């Protein structure tokens, strides 16, 4: 498609090509195997967790509703990113339409922000459970979860909406090869022949504001939790208190560690292979999603029992 500007002819881009790990072509097949396994594990484990919480009446509590939200976000993020990456690895299907690219960009930015916000709400849930146990049932209610879910959706849907809008309004006049496996905003916008300063400033401001504020609040919550635990004098009370928030703390470590590693490698991209940040960006969409339900399933007795009941029902129906 061509357009005429100031007497010259320029090509208007209608689709993009994802140049995924072209510097390391031998990686693609070997990476596709663990990536496929992690994808299937994420889909299966989160699906089982959602069904278990839905069917098991004893799990119809605010903490497990929040975990359901997290599982749903993980499923959407995986489906948005991983099938396309595997299609590139296996069939070299690198082309992605203009609209599909910006839809993927929006979902990635929005849902990662929603996941971070969900962790923050879960940290508050654990803070109330440890620091104000007698008031827990009156503060953390089903209505609280509903309001929290609306806040998570509204905050991230509105603030991240302008990232793909600003990027889509740029003029792409020739270059259409994205040096990435996914439609990351900064990778796409650099192909434009316009000034992209506003786009990049908005992206970085929103990312650091949303994720940064969530991490600060999570950190403060766990400082208060730790202080409350150290004051417990009853025998075994501290260990029991720690176990109630241990799973959540492990999930936050999965999420934040990979994110921080990606940020630091991106900042030091002159010292590392350009494929490393790209690979970490892809893995950040699947590793936490695969591990989150497993950690809760292994460490939470109620969920383990719910999964056992679900499996017994399935076996009985198959007989």
PDB file of C-alpha atoms in Angstrom:
ATOM      1  CA  UNK A   1       0.000   0.000   0.000  1.00  0.00           C
ATOM      2  CA  UNK A   2       1.399   3.436  -0.959  1.00  0.00           C
ATOM      3  CA  UNK A   3       0.723   7.015   0.036  1.00  0.00           C
ATOM      4  CA  UNK A   4       1.842  10.309  -1.534  1.00  0.00           C
ATOM      5  CA  UNK A   5       3.318  12.993   0.728  1.00  0.00           C
ATOM      6  CA  UNK A   6       5.013  16.161  -0.555  1.00  0.00           C
ATOM      7  CA  UNK A   7       5.328  14.709  -4.023  1.00  0.00           C
ATOM      8  CA  UNK A   8       7.058  11.531  -2.808  1.00  0.00           C
ATOM      9  CA  UNK A   9       5.767   7.995  -2.560  1.00  0.00           C
ATOM     10  CA  UNK A  10       6.129   6.042   0.667  1.00  0.00           C
ATOM     11  CA  UNK A  11       5.046   2.572   1.685  1.00  0.00           C
ATOM     12  CA  UNK A  12       2.337   2.372   4.354  1.00  0.00           C
ATOM     13  CA  UNK A  13       2.706  -0.714   6.532  1.00  0.00           C
ATOM     14  CA  UNK A  14      -0.352  -2.973   6.811  1.00  0.00           C
ATOM     15  CA  UNK A  15       1.311  -5.842   8.667  1.00  0.00           C
ATOM     16  CA  UNK A  16       4.487  -6.619  10.575  1.00  0.00           C
ATOM     17  CA  UNK A  17       7.048  -9.428  10.598  1.00  0.00           C
ATOM     18  CA  UNK A  18       8.249 -10.692  13.987  1.00  0.00           C
ATOM     19  CA  UNK A  19      11.997 -11.322  13.747  1.00  0.00           C
ATOM     20  CA  UNK A  20      12.086 -13.798  16.625  1.00  0.00           C
ATOM     21  CA  UNK A  21      15.552 -14.898  17.801  1.00  0.00           C
ATOM     22  CA  UNK A  22      17.034 -14.663  14.287  1.00  0.00           C
ATOM     23  CA  UNK A  23      20.528 -14.342  15.776  1.00  0.00           C
ATOM     24  CA  UNK A  24      20.122 -17.738  17.451  1.00  0.00           C
ATOM     25  CA  UNK A  25      18.157 -19.892  14.969  1.00  0.00           C
ATOM     26  CA  UNK A  26      19.387 -23.123  16.552  1.00  0.00           C
ATOM     27  CA  UNK A  27      17.650 -22.095  19.789  1.00  0.00           C
ATOM     28  CA  UNK A  28      14.195 -22.147  18.274  1.00  0.00           C
ATOM     29  CA  UNK A  29      13.562 -25.888  18.182  1.00  0.00           C
ATOM     30  CA  UNK A  30      15.095 -26.562  21.586  1.00  0.00           C
ATOM     31  CA  UNK A  31      13.321 -23.605  23.164  1.00  0.00           C
ATOM     32  CA  UNK A  32      10.009 -24.671  21.659  1.00  0.00           C
ATOM     33  CA  UNK A  33      10.036 -27.912  23.702  1.00  0.00           C
ATOM     34  CA  UNK A  34      10.202 -26.394  27.234  1.00  0.00           C
ATOM     35  CA  UNK A  35       8.048 -23.485  26.068  1.00  0.00           C
ATOM     36  CA  UNK A  36       5.341 -25.909  24.881  1.00  0.00           C
ATOM     37  CA  UNK A  37       5.568 -27.810  28.162  1.00  0.00           C
ATOM     38  CA  UNK A  38       5.279 -24.616  30.219  1.00  0.00           C
ATOM     39  CA  UNK A  39       2.331 -23.449  28.096  1.00  0.00           C
ATOM     40  CA  UNK A  40       0.431 -26.738  28.527  1.00  0.00           C
ATOM     41  CA  UNK A  41       1.276 -26.759  32.228  1.00  0.00           C
ATOM     42  CA  UNK A  42       0.014 -23.178  32.645  1.00  0.00           C
ATOM     43  CA  UNK A  43      -3.229 -23.905  30.788  1.00  0.00           C
ATOM     44  CA  UNK A  44      -3.856 -27.185  32.600  1.00  0.00           C
ATOM     45  CA  UNK A  45      -2.879 -26.111  36.112  1.00  0.00           C
ATOM     46  CA  UNK A  46      -4.786 -22.817  35.987  1.00  0.00           C
ATOM     47  CA  UNK A  47      -7.789 -24.539  34.418  1.00  0.00           C
ATOM     48  CA  UNK A  48      -7.852 -27.191  37.168  1.00  0.00           C
ATOM     49  CA  UNK A  49      -7.493 -24.493  39.834  1.00  0.00           C
ATOM     50  CA  UNK A  50     -10.376 -22.445  38.406  1.00  0.00           C
ATOM     51  CA  UNK A  51     -12.660 -25.505  38.171  1.00  0.00           C
ATOM     52  CA  UNK A  52     -11.715 -26.655  41.681  1.00  0.00           C
ATOM     53  CA  UNK A  53     -12.474 -23.261  43.226  1.00  0.00           C
ATOM     54  CA  UNK A  54     -15.737 -23.068  41.263  1.00  0.00           C
ATOM     55  CA  UNK A  55     -16.987 -26.527  42.311  1.00  0.00           C
ATOM     56  CA  UNK A  56     -15.665 -26.782  45.874  1.00  0.00           C
ATOM     57  CA  UNK A  57     -17.952 -24.870  48.251  1.00  0.00           C
ATOM     58  CA  UNK A  58     -15.297 -24.653  50.982  1.00  0.00           C
ATOM     59  CA  UNK A  59     -13.134 -22.574  48.600  1.00  0.00           C
ATOM     60  CA  UNK A  60     -15.811 -19.936  48.040  1.00  0.00           C
ATOM     61  CA  UNK A  61     -13.888 -17.396  50.086  1.00  0.00           C
ATOM     62  CA  UNK A  62     -12.321 -14.025  49.181  1.00  0.00           C
ATOM     63  CA  UNK A  63      -8.716 -15.311  49.183  1.00  0.00           C
ATOM     64  CA  UNK A  64      -9.558 -18.013  46.630  1.00  0.00           C
ATOM     65  CA  UNK A  65     -11.613 -15.599  44.523  1.00  0.00           C
ATOM     66  CA  UNK A  66      -8.485 -13.438  44.245  1.00  0.00           C
ATOM     67  CA  UNK A  67      -6.514 -16.519  43.247  1.00  0.00           C
ATOM     68  CA  UNK A  68      -9.142 -17.224  40.571  1.00  0.00           C
ATOM     69  CA  UNK A  69      -8.629 -13.729  39.166  1.00  0.00           C
ATOM     70  CA  UNK A  70      -4.874 -14.358  39.047  1.00  0.00           C
ATOM     71  CA  UNK A  71      -5.375 -17.683  37.227  1.00  0.00           C
ATOM     72  CA  UNK A  72      -7.710 -16.084  34.697  1.00  0.00           C
ATOM     73  CA  UNK A  73      -5.176 -13.322  33.984  1.00  0.00           C
ATOM     74  CA  UNK A  74      -2.409 -15.907  33.544  1.00  0.00           C
ATOM     75  CA  UNK A  75      -4.487 -17.885  31.038  1.00  0.00           C
ATOM     76  CA  UNK A  76      -5.244 -14.799  28.942  1.00  0.00           C
ATOM     77  CA  UNK A  77      -1.602 -13.657  28.945  1.00  0.00           C
ATOM     78  CA  UNK A  78      -0.373 -17.092  27.873  1.00  0.00           C
ATOM     79  CA  UNK A  79      -2.935 -17.374  25.076  1.00  0.00           C
ATOM     80  CA  UNK A  80      -2.051 -13.886  23.848  1.00  0.00           C
ATOM     81  CA  UNK A  81       1.689 -14.532  23.534  1.00  0.00           C
ATOM     82  CA  UNK A  82       2.789 -18.173  23.506  1.00  0.00           C
ATOM     83  CA  UNK A  83       0.774 -19.689  20.580  1.00  0.00           C
ATOM     84  CA  UNK A  84       2.117 -17.028  18.220  1.00  0.00           C
ATOM     85  CA  UNK A  85       5.697 -17.554  19.436  1.00  0.00           C
ATOM     86  CA  UNK A  86       5.362 -21.330  18.909  1.00  0.00           C
ATOM     87  CA  UNK A  87       3.906 -20.732  15.437  1.00  0.00           C
ATOM     88  CA  UNK A  88       7.031 -18.710  14.601  1.00  0.00           C
ATOM     89  CA  UNK A  89       9.342 -21.388  16.019  1.00  0.00           C
ATOM     90  CA  UNK A  90       7.635 -24.317  14.267  1.00  0.00           C
ATOM     91  CA  UNK A  91       6.188 -22.925  11.031  1.00  0.00           C
ATOM     92  CA  UNK A  92       8.003 -19.584  10.580  1.00  0.00           C
ATOM     93  CA  UNK A  93       4.634 -17.760  10.654  1.00  0.00           C
ATOM     94  CA  UNK A  94       6.217 -14.401  11.425  1.00  0.00           C
ATOM     95  CA  UNK A  95       3.557 -12.177   9.889  1.00  0.00           C
ATOM     96  CA  UNK A  96       1.071 -10.419  12.169  1.00  0.00           C
ATOM     97  CA  UNK A  97      -1.553  -7.945  11.028  1.00  0.00           C
ATOM     98  CA  UNK A  98      -1.473  -4.295  12.035  1.00  0.00           C
ATOM     99  CA  UNK A  99      -4.619  -4.596  14.193  1.00  0.00           C
ATOM    100  CA  UNK A 100      -3.622  -7.940  15.761  1.00  0.00           C
ATOM    101  CA  UNK A 101      -0.247  -6.498  16.754  1.00  0.00           C
ATOM    102  CA  UNK A 102      -1.766  -3.572  18.635  1.00  0.00           C
ATOM    103  CA  UNK A 103      -4.432  -5.769  20.241  1.00  0.00           C
ATOM    104  CA  UNK A 104      -1.647  -8.042  21.517  1.00  0.00           C
ATOM    105  CA  UNK A 105       0.259  -4.974  22.737  1.00  0.00           C
ATOM    106  CA  UNK A 106      -2.779  -3.729  24.669  1.00  0.00           C
ATOM    107  CA  UNK A 107      -3.566  -7.099  26.275  1.00  0.00           C
ATOM    108  CA  UNK A 108       0.053  -7.611  27.359  1.00  0.00           C
ATOM    109  CA  UNK A 109       0.355  -4.178  28.964  1.00  0.00           C
ATOM    110  CA  UNK A 110      -3.117  -4.221  30.497  1.00  0.00           C
ATOM    111  CA  UNK A 111      -3.061  -7.760  31.888  1.00  0.00           C
ATOM    112  CA  UNK A 112       0.485  -7.547  33.276  1.00  0.00           C
ATOM    113  CA  UNK A 113      -0.635  -4.416  35.137  1.00  0.00           C
ATOM    114  CA  UNK A 114      -3.762  -6.237  36.317  1.00  0.00           C
ATOM    115  CA  UNK A 115      -1.651  -9.150  37.553  1.00  0.00           C
ATOM    116  CA  UNK A 116       0.630  -6.803  39.486  1.00  0.00           C
ATOM    117  CA  UNK A 117      -2.409  -5.070  40.995  1.00  0.00           C
ATOM    118  CA  UNK A 118      -3.915  -8.446  41.950  1.00  0.00           C
ATOM    119  CA  UNK A 119      -0.715  -9.322  43.819  1.00  0.00           C
ATOM    120  CA  UNK A 120      -1.015  -6.002  45.654  1.00  0.00           C
ATOM    121  CA  UNK A 121      -4.626  -6.759  46.693  1.00  0.00           C
ATOM    122  CA  UNK A 122      -3.573 -10.265  47.784  1.00  0.00           C
ATOM    123  CA  UNK A 123      -0.789  -8.713  49.881  1.00  0.00           C
ATOM    124  CA  UNK A 124      -3.399  -6.511  51.575  1.00  0.00           C
ATOM    125  CA  UNK A 125      -5.524  -9.618  52.170  1.00  0.00           C
ATOM    126  CA  UNK A 126      -2.558 -11.314  53.907  1.00  0.00           C
ATOM    127  CA  UNK A 127      -1.812  -8.125  55.868  1.00  0.00           C
ATOM    128  CA  UNK A 128      -5.340  -8.033  57.285  1.00  0.00           C
ATOM    129  CA  UNK A 129      -5.284 -11.798  57.992  1.00  0.00           C
ATOM    130  CA  UNK A 130      -2.032 -11.542  60.012  1.00  0.00           C
ATOM    131  CA  UNK A 131      -2.212  -8.065  61.546  1.00  0.00           C
ATOM    132  CA  UNK A 132      -5.985  -7.788  62.134  1.00  0.00           C
ATOM    133  CA  UNK A 133      -7.271 -11.385  62.314  1.00  0.00           C
ATOM    134  CA  UNK A 134     -10.364 -10.541  64.374  1.00  0.00           C
ATOM    135  CA  UNK A 135     -11.508  -8.000  61.773  1.00  0.00           C
ATOM    136  CA  UNK A 136     -10.614 -10.112  58.739  1.00  0.00           C
ATOM    137  CA  UNK A 137     -14.107 -11.454  58.024  1.00  0.00           C
ATOM    138  CA  UNK A 138     -15.616  -7.964  58.242  1.00  0.00           C
ATOM    139  CA  UNK A 139     -12.963  -6.300  56.020  1.00  0.00           C
ATOM    140  CA  UNK A 140     -12.183  -8.963  53.407  1.00  0.00           C
ATOM    141  CA  UNK A 141     -15.651  -9.803  52.134  1.00  0.00           C
ATOM    142  CA  UNK A 142     -17.120 -10.838  48.798  1.00  0.00           C
ATOM    143  CA  UNK A 143     -18.045  -7.178  48.257  1.00  0.00           C
ATOM    144  CA  UNK A 144     -14.404  -6.210  48.869  1.00  0.00           C
ATOM    145  CA  UNK A 145     -13.278  -8.686  46.189  1.00  0.00           C
ATOM    146  CA  UNK A 146     -15.883  -7.347  43.740  1.00  0.00           C
ATOM    147  CA  UNK A 147     -14.766  -3.744  44.330  1.00  0.00           C
ATOM    148  CA  UNK A 148     -11.103  -4.788  44.091  1.00  0.00           C
ATOM    149  CA  UNK A 149     -11.787  -6.571  40.784  1.00  0.00           C
ATOM    150  CA  UNK A 150     -13.479  -3.470  39.365  1.00  0.00           C
ATOM    151  CA  UNK A 151     -10.553  -1.305  40.519  1.00  0.00           C
ATOM    152  CA  UNK A 152      -8.009  -3.714  38.986  1.00  0.00           C
ATOM    153  CA  UNK A 153      -9.886  -3.698  35.676  1.00  0.00           C
ATOM    154  CA  UNK A 154     -10.606   0.036  35.516  1.00  0.00           C
ATOM    155  CA  UNK A 155      -7.150   1.237  36.585  1.00  0.00           C
ATOM    156  CA  UNK A 156      -5.207  -0.861  34.121  1.00  0.00           C
ATOM    157  CA  UNK A 157      -7.670  -0.836  31.226  1.00  0.00           C
ATOM    158  CA  UNK A 158      -7.801   2.968  31.205  1.00  0.00           C
ATOM    159  CA  UNK A 159      -4.147   3.797  31.862  1.00  0.00           C
ATOM    160  CA  UNK A 160      -2.692   1.268  29.405  1.00  0.00           C
ATOM    161  CA  UNK A 161      -5.255   2.017  26.678  1.00  0.00           C
ATOM    162  CA  UNK A 162      -3.211   4.923  25.328  1.00  0.00           C
ATOM    163  CA  UNK A 163      -0.064   2.831  24.800  1.00  0.00           C
ATOM    164  CA  UNK A 164      -1.371   1.027  21.689  1.00  0.00           C
ATOM    165  CA  UNK A 165      -3.402   4.085  20.644  1.00  0.00           C
ATOM    166  CA  UNK A 166      -0.312   6.312  20.562  1.00  0.00           C
ATOM    167  CA  UNK A 167       1.678   3.593  18.816  1.00  0.00           C
ATOM    168  CA  UNK A 168      -1.050   2.887  16.220  1.00  0.00           C
ATOM    169  CA  UNK A 169      -1.313   6.573  15.315  1.00  0.00           C
ATOM    170  CA  UNK A 170       2.350   6.720  14.285  1.00  0.00           C
ATOM    171  CA  UNK A 171       3.220   6.558  10.600  1.00  0.00           C
ATOM    172  CA  UNK A 172       4.951   3.328   9.577  1.00  0.00           C
ATOM    173  CA  UNK A 173       6.392   4.167   6.211  1.00  0.00           C
ATOM    174  CA  UNK A 174       8.519   1.285   5.067  1.00  0.00           C
ATOM    175  CA  UNK A 175      10.077  -0.748   7.873  1.00  0.00           C
ATOM    176  CA  UNK A 176       7.867  -3.559   9.125  1.00  0.00           C
ATOM    177  CA  UNK A 177      10.306  -6.012  10.755  1.00  0.00           C
ATOM    178  CA  UNK A 178       9.917  -6.081  14.545  1.00  0.00           C
ATOM    179  CA  UNK A 179      13.077  -7.275  16.290  1.00  0.00           C
ATOM    180  CA  UNK A 180      11.111  -9.216  18.866  1.00  0.00           C
ATOM    181  CA  UNK A 181       8.908 -12.301  19.315  1.00  0.00           C
ATOM    182  CA  UNK A 182       5.978 -10.154  20.440  1.00  0.00           C
ATOM    183  CA  UNK A 183       4.509  -6.740  19.678  1.00  0.00           C
ATOM    184  CA  UNK A 184       6.238  -4.894  22.493  1.00  0.00           C
ATOM    185  CA  UNK A 185       5.523  -1.172  22.255  1.00  0.00           C
ATOM    186  CA  UNK A 186       9.132   0.012  22.195  1.00  0.00           C
ATOM    187  CA  UNK A 187      10.056  -2.576  19.562  1.00  0.00           C
ATOM    188  CA  UNK A 188       7.146  -1.553  17.324  1.00  0.00           C
ATOM    189  CA  UNK A 189       7.349   2.225  17.732  1.00  0.00           C
ATOM    190  CA  UNK A 190      11.029   2.364  16.715  1.00  0.00           C
ATOM    191  CA  UNK A 191       9.912   1.342  13.190  1.00  0.00           C
ATOM    192  CA  UNK A 192       7.965   4.592  12.803  1.00  0.00           C
ATOM    193  CA  UNK A 193       9.263   7.549  10.822  1.00  0.00           C
ATOM    194  CA  UNK A 194       7.584   9.922  13.335  1.00  0.00           C
ATOM    195  CA  UNK A 195       8.935  11.315  16.590  1.00  0.00           C
ATOM    196  CA  UNK A 196       8.179   8.614  19.192  1.00  0.00           C
ATOM    197  CA  UNK A 197       9.314  10.514  22.317  1.00  0.00           C
ATOM    198  CA  UNK A 198       5.756  10.948  23.678  1.00  0.00           C
ATOM    199  CA  UNK A 199       4.975   7.276  23.080  1.00  0.00           C
ATOM    200  CA  UNK A 200       8.070   6.093  24.944  1.00  0.00           C
ATOM    201  CA  UNK A 201       7.682   8.557  27.822  1.00  0.00           C
ATOM    202  CA  UNK A 202       4.055   7.517  28.348  1.00  0.00           C
ATOM    203  CA  UNK A 203       4.937   3.801  28.209  1.00  0.00           C
ATOM    204  CA  UNK A 204       7.739   4.116  30.769  1.00  0.00           C
ATOM    205  CA  UNK A 205       5.749   6.463  33.021  1.00  0.00           C
ATOM    206  CA  UNK A 206       2.746   4.141  33.130  1.00  0.00           C
ATOM    207  CA  UNK A 207       4.894   1.029  33.618  1.00  0.00           C
ATOM    208  CA  UNK A 208       6.916   2.456  36.499  1.00  0.00           C
ATOM    209  CA  UNK A 209       3.862   4.118  38.078  1.00  0.00           C
ATOM    210  CA  UNK A 210       1.654   1.015  38.013  1.00  0.00           C
ATOM    211  CA  UNK A 211       4.193  -1.723  38.686  1.00  0.00           C
ATOM    212  CA  UNK A 212       6.367   0.470  40.911  1.00  0.00           C
ATOM    213  CA  UNK A 213       3.515   1.586  43.174  1.00  0.00           C
ATOM    214  CA  UNK A 214       2.246  -2.006  43.456  1.00  0.00           C
ATOM    215  CA  UNK A 215       5.681  -3.327  44.431  1.00  0.00           C
ATOM    216  CA  UNK A 216       6.127  -0.570  47.032  1.00  0.00           C
ATOM    217  CA  UNK A 217       2.742  -1.330  48.613  1.00  0.00           C
ATOM    218  CA  UNK A 218       3.464  -5.077  48.565  1.00  0.00           C
ATOM    219  CA  UNK A 219       6.836  -4.439  50.211  1.00  0.00           C
ATOM    220  CA  UNK A 220       5.228  -2.267  52.914  1.00  0.00           C
ATOM    221  CA  UNK A 221       2.555  -4.912  53.548  1.00  0.00           C
ATOM    222  CA  UNK A 222       5.175  -7.589  54.145  1.00  0.00           C
ATOM    223  CA  UNK A 223       7.219  -5.317  56.426  1.00  0.00           C
ATOM    224  CA  UNK A 224       4.111  -4.861  58.589  1.00  0.00           C
ATOM    225  CA  UNK A 225       3.351  -8.596  58.377  1.00  0.00           C
ATOM    226  CA  UNK A 226       6.896  -9.495  59.444  1.00  0.00           C
ATOM    227  CA  UNK A 227       6.747  -7.027  62.321  1.00  0.00           C
ATOM    228  CA  UNK A 228       3.460  -8.531  63.506  1.00  0.00           C
ATOM    229  CA  UNK A 229       4.839 -12.083  63.233  1.00  0.00           C
ATOM    230  CA  UNK A 230       7.908 -11.232  65.307  1.00  0.00           C
ATOM    231  CA  UNK A 231       5.623 -10.003  68.087  1.00  0.00           C
ATOM    232  CA  UNK A 232       3.719 -13.294  68.306  1.00  0.00           C
ATOM    233  CA  UNK A 233       4.623 -15.129  71.500  1.00  0.00           C
ATOM    234  CA  UNK A 234       2.336 -18.171  71.337  1.00  0.00           C
ATOM    235  CA  UNK A 235       4.177 -21.402  70.483  1.00  0.00           C
ATOM    236  CA  UNK A 236       3.952 -22.162  66.776  1.00  0.00           C
ATOM    237  CA  UNK A 237       2.000 -18.988  66.044  1.00  0.00           C
ATOM    238  CA  UNK A 238       4.793 -17.398  64.023  1.00  0.00           C
ATOM    239  CA  UNK A 239       5.283 -20.502  61.865  1.00  0.00           C
ATOM    240  CA  UNK A 240       1.557 -20.745  61.228  1.00  0.00           C
ATOM    241  CA  UNK A 241       1.364 -17.049  60.335  1.00  0.00           C
ATOM    242  CA  UNK A 242       4.283 -17.390  57.926  1.00  0.00           C
ATOM    243  CA  UNK A 243       2.714 -20.401  56.223  1.00  0.00           C
ATOM    244  CA  UNK A 244      -0.485 -18.465  55.506  1.00  0.00           C
ATOM    245  CA  UNK A 245       1.374 -15.914  53.414  1.00  0.00           C
ATOM    246  CA  UNK A 246       4.283 -18.055  52.209  1.00  0.00           C
ATOM    247  CA  UNK A 247       2.604 -19.099  48.946  1.00  0.00           C
ATOM    248  CA  UNK A 248       1.720 -15.538  48.057  1.00  0.00           C
ATOM    249  CA  UNK A 249       5.241 -14.328  48.808  1.00  0.00           C
ATOM    250  CA  UNK A 250       6.719 -17.031  46.530  1.00  0.00           C
ATOM    251  CA  UNK A 251       4.401 -15.983  43.681  1.00  0.00           C
ATOM    252  CA  UNK A 252       5.486 -12.354  44.055  1.00  0.00           C
ATOM    253  CA  UNK A 253       9.132 -13.465  43.880  1.00  0.00           C
ATOM    254  CA  UNK A 254       8.441 -15.345  40.616  1.00  0.00           C
ATOM    255  CA  UNK A 255       6.701 -12.335  39.115  1.00  0.00           C
ATOM    256  CA  UNK A 256       9.075  -9.594  40.288  1.00  0.00           C
ATOM    257  CA  UNK A 257      12.368 -11.494  39.855  1.00  0.00           C
ATOM    258  CA  UNK A 258      11.817 -12.267  36.168  1.00  0.00           C
ATOM    259  CA  UNK A 259      10.561  -8.719  35.616  1.00  0.00           C
ATOM    260  CA  UNK A 260      13.611  -7.172  37.297  1.00  0.00           C
ATOM    261  CA  UNK A 261      16.015  -9.462  35.423  1.00  0.00           C
ATOM    262  CA  UNK A 262      14.346  -8.430  32.162  1.00  0.00           C
ATOM    263  CA  UNK A 263      14.637  -4.726  33.048  1.00  0.00           C
ATOM    264  CA  UNK A 264      18.315  -4.979  34.000  1.00  0.00           C
ATOM    265  CA  UNK A 265      19.286  -7.022  30.933  1.00  0.00           C
ATOM    266  CA  UNK A 266      17.421  -4.556  28.747  1.00  0.00           C
ATOM    267  CA  UNK A 267      19.328  -1.689  30.359  1.00  0.00           C
ATOM    268  CA  UNK A 268      22.605  -3.553  29.827  1.00  0.00           C
ATOM    269  CA  UNK A 269      21.749  -4.665  26.293  1.00  0.00           C
ATOM    270  CA  UNK A 270      25.154  -3.569  24.984  1.00  0.00           C
ATOM    271  CA  UNK A 271      26.786  -6.152  27.260  1.00  0.00           C
ATOM    272  CA  UNK A 272      24.450  -9.082  26.564  1.00  0.00           C
ATOM    273  CA  UNK A 273      23.054 -10.672  23.426  1.00  0.00           C
ATOM    274  CA  UNK A 274      19.977  -8.770  22.117  1.00  0.00           C
ATOM    275  CA  UNK A 275      18.125 -12.112  22.130  1.00  0.00           C
ATOM    276  CA  UNK A 276      18.353 -12.441  25.923  1.00  0.00           C
ATOM    277  CA  UNK A 277      15.886  -9.624  26.796  1.00  0.00           C
ATOM    278  CA  UNK A 278      13.558 -10.908  24.050  1.00  0.00           C
ATOM    279  CA  UNK A 279      13.642 -14.423  25.490  1.00  0.00           C
ATOM    280  CA  UNK A 280      13.104 -13.153  29.045  1.00  0.00           C
ATOM    281  CA  UNK A 281      10.134 -11.096  27.860  1.00  0.00           C
ATOM    282  CA  UNK A 282       8.527 -14.229  26.409  1.00  0.00           C
ATOM    283  CA  UNK A 283       9.295 -16.344  29.481  1.00  0.00           C
ATOM    284  CA  UNK A 284       7.830 -13.683  31.763  1.00  0.00           C
ATOM    285  CA  UNK A 285       4.433 -14.424  30.185  1.00  0.00           C
ATOM    286  CA  UNK A 286       4.569 -18.171  30.850  1.00  0.00           C
ATOM    287  CA  UNK A 287       6.830 -19.106  33.803  1.00  0.00           C
ATOM    288  CA  UNK A 288       4.812 -17.311  36.542  1.00  0.00           C
ATOM    289  CA  UNK A 289       1.586 -18.550  34.914  1.00  0.00           C
ATOM    290  CA  UNK A 290       2.815 -22.157  35.066  1.00  0.00           C
ATOM    291  CA  UNK A 291       4.175 -21.961  38.620  1.00  0.00           C
ATOM    292  CA  UNK A 292       1.476 -19.866  40.352  1.00  0.00           C
ATOM    293  CA  UNK A 293      -1.246 -22.571  40.593  1.00  0.00           C
ATOM    294  CA  UNK A 294       1.312 -25.269  41.425  1.00  0.00           C
ATOM    295  CA  UNK A 295       2.693 -23.292  44.379  1.00  0.00           C
ATOM    296  CA  UNK A 296      -0.790 -22.684  45.784  1.00  0.00           C
ATOM    297  CA  UNK A 297      -1.850 -26.259  45.036  1.00  0.00           C
ATOM    298  CA  UNK A 298       1.188 -27.722  46.835  1.00  0.00           C
ATOM    299  CA  UNK A 299       1.232 -25.346  49.804  1.00  0.00           C
ATOM    300  CA  UNK A 300      -2.493 -24.913  50.491  1.00  0.00           C
ATOM    301  CA  UNK A 301      -4.219 -27.878  52.135  1.00  0.00           C
ATOM    302  CA  UNK A 302      -7.723 -26.705  51.177  1.00  0.00           C
ATOM    303  CA  UNK A 303      -6.832 -26.538  47.495  1.00  0.00           C
ATOM    304  CA  UNK A 304      -5.103 -29.935  47.590  1.00  0.00           C
ATOM    305  CA  UNK A 305      -8.206 -31.459  49.134  1.00  0.00           C
ATOM    306  CA  UNK A 306     -10.428 -29.719  46.569  1.00  0.00           C
ATOM    307  CA  UNK A 307      -8.336 -31.103  43.696  1.00  0.00           C
ATOM    308  CA  UNK A 308      -8.527 -34.613  45.191  1.00  0.00           C
ATOM    309  CA  UNK A 309     -12.335 -34.349  45.338  1.00  0.00           C
ATOM    310  CA  UNK A 310     -12.412 -33.101  41.736  1.00  0.00           C
ATOM    311  CA  UNK A 311     -10.257 -36.035  40.573  1.00  0.00           C
ATOM    312  CA  UNK A 312     -12.462 -38.495  42.454  1.00  0.00           C
ATOM    313  CA  UNK A 313     -15.535 -37.069  40.689  1.00  0.00           C
ATOM    314  CA  UNK A 314     -13.844 -37.416  37.308  1.00  0.00           C
ATOM    315  CA  UNK A 315     -12.813 -41.021  38.029  1.00  0.00           C
ATOM    316  CA  UNK A 316     -16.312 -41.942  39.224  1.00  0.00           C
ATOM    317  CA  UNK A 317     -17.891 -40.510  36.076  1.00  0.00           C
ATOM    318  CA  UNK A 318     -15.439 -42.411  33.866  1.00  0.00           C
ATOM    319  CA  UNK A 319     -16.308 -45.755  35.472  1.00  0.00           C
TER     320      UNK A 319
END
